[in-house]
PDB file of C-alpha atoms in Angstrom:
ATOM      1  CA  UNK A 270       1.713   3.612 -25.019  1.00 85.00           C
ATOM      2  CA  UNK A 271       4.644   2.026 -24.777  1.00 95.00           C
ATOM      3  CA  UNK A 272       4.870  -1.583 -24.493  1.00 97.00           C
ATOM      4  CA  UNK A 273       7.197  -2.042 -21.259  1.00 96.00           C
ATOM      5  CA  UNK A 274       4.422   0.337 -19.694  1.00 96.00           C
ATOM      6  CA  UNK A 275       1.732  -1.585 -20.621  1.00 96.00           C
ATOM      7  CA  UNK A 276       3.485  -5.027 -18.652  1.00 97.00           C
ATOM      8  CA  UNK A 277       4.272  -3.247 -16.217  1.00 98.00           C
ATOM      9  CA  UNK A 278       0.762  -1.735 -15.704  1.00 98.00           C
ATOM     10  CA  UNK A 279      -0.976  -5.258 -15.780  1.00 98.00           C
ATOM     11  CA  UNK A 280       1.646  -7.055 -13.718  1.00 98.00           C
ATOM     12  CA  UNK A 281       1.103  -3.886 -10.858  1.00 98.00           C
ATOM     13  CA  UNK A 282      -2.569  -5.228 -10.739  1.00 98.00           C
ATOM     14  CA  UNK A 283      -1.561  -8.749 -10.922  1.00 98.00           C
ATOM     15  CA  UNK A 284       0.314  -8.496  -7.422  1.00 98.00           C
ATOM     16  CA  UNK A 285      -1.972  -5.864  -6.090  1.00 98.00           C
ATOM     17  CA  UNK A 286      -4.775  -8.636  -6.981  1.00 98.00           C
ATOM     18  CA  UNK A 287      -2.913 -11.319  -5.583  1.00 98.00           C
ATOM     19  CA  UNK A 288      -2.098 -10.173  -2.166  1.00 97.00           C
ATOM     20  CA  UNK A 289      -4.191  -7.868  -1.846  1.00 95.00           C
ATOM     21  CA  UNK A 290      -1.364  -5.341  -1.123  1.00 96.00           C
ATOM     22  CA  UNK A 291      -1.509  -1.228  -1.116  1.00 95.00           C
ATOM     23  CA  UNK A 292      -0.297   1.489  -3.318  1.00 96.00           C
ATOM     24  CA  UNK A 293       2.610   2.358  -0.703  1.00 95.00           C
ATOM     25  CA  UNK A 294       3.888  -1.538  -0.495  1.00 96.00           C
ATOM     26  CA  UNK A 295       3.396  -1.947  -4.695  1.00 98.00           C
ATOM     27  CA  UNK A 296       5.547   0.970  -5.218  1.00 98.00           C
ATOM     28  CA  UNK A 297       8.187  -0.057  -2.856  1.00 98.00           C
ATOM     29  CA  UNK A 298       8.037  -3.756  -4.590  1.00 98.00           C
ATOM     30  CA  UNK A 299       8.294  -2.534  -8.315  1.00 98.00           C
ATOM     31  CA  UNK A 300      10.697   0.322  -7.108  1.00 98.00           C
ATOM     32  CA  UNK A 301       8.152   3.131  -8.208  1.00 98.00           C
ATOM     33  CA  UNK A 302       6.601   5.977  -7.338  1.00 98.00           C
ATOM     34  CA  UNK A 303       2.670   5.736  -5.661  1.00 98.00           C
ATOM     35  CA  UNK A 304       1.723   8.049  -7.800  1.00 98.00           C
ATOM     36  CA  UNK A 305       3.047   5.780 -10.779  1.00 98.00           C
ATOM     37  CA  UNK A 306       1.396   2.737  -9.479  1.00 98.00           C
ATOM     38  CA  UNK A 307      -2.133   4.813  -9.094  1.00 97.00           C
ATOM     39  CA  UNK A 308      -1.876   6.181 -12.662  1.00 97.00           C
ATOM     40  CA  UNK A 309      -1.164   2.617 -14.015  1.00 97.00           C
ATOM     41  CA  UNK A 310      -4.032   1.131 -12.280  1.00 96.00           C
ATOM     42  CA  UNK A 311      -6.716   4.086 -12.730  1.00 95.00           C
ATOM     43  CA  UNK A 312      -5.731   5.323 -16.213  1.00 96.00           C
ATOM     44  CA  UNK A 313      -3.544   2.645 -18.541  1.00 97.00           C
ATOM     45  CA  UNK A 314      -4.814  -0.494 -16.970  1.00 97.00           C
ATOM     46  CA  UNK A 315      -8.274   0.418 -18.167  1.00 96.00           C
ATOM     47  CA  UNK A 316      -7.152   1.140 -21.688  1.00 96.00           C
ATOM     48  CA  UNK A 317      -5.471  -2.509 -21.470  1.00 96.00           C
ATOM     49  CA  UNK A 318      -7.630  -4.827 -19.767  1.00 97.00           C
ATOM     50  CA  UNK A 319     -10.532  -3.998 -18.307  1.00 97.00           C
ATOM     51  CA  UNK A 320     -11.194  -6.404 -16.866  1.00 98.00           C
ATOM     52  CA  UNK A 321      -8.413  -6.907 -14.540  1.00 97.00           C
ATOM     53  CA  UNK A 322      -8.675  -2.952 -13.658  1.00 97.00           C
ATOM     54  CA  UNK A 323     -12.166  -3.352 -12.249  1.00 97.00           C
ATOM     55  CA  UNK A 324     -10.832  -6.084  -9.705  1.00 97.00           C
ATOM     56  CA  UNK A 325      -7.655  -3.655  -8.773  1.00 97.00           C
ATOM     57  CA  UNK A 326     -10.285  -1.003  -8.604  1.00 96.00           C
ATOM     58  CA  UNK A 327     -12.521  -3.512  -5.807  1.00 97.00           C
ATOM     59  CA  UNK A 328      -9.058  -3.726  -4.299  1.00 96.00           C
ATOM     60  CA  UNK A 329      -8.281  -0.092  -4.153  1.00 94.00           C
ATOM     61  CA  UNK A 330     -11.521   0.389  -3.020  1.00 94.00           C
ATOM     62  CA  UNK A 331     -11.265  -2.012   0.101  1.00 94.00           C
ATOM     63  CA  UNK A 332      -8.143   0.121   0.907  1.00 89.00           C
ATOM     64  CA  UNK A 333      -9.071   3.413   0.904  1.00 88.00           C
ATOM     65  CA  UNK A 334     -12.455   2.285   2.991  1.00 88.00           C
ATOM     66  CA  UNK A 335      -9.955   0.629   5.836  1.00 79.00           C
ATOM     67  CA  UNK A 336      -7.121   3.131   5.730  1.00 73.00           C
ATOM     68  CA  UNK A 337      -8.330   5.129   8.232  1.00 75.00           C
ATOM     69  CA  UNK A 338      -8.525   2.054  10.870  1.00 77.00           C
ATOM     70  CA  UNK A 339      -4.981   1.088   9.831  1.00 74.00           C
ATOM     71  CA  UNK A 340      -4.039   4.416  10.479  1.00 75.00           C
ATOM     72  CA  UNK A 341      -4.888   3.984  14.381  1.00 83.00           C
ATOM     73  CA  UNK A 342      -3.932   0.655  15.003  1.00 79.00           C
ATOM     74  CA  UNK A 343      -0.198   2.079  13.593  1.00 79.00           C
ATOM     75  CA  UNK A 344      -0.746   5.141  16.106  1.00 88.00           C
ATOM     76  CA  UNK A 345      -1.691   2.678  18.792  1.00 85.00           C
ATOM     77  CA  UNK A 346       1.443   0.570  17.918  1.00 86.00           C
ATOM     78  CA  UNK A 347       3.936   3.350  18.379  1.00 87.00           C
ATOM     79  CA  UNK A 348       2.567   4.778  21.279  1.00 88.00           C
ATOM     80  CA  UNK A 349       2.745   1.599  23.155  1.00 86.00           C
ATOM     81  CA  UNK A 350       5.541   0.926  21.925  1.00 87.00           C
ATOM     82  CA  UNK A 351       7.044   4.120  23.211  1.00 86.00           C
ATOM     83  CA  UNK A 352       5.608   3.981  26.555  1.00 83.00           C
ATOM     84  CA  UNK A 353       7.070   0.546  27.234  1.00 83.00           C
ATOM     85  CA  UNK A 354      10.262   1.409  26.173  1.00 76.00           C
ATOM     86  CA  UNK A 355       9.769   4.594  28.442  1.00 71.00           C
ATOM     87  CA  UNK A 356       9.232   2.745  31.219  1.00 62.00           C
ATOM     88  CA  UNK A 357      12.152   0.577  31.149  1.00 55.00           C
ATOM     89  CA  UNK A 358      14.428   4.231  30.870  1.00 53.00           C
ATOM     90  CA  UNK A 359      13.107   5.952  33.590  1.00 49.00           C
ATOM     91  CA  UNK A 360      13.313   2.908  35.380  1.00 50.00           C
ATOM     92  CA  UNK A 361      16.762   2.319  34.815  1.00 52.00           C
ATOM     93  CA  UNK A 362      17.547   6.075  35.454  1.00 50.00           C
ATOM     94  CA  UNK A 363      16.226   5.892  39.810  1.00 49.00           C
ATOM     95  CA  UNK A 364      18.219   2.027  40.089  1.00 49.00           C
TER      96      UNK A 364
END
């Protein structure tokens, strides 16, 4: 493996440690691909350090178990969103 892969695979779980960010938000940091920063952390990192790919792997973990519930709360957050903004047009229209 290549050694530039190798940093870049342990300093993906570093900030996914630290702030206990997501795939989606890592990749967009880094300016990678999620499928890039899932291969890194399930696949290379364990080759590396295995250490610091079991704690990525609790953080992955945590993730996937409350993705669902962030899911809905961004639902929730768009549709209320829309429906105030809604009812300031149609408002607006009958004035």
């Amino acid at each position: 493996m290549k050694q530039y892969i190798e940093e870049r695979a342990v300093e993906i779980a570093q900030y996914i440690i630290e702030q206990n960010a997501t795939v989606r938000t890592t990749a967009k940091k880094f300016g990678i691909s999620k499928s890039t920063v899932h291969k890194d952390l399930t696949d290379r990192l364990e080759k590396i350090n295995p250490q610091l790919a079991s704690q990525a792997r609790q953080v992955l973990e945590v993730n996937k178990a409350e993705r669902h519930i962030r899911g809905g709360m961004a639902t929730k957050e768009k549709y209320l969103h829309l429906s105030s903004s809604f009812g300031t047009q149609s408002e607006d229209r009958f004035m």
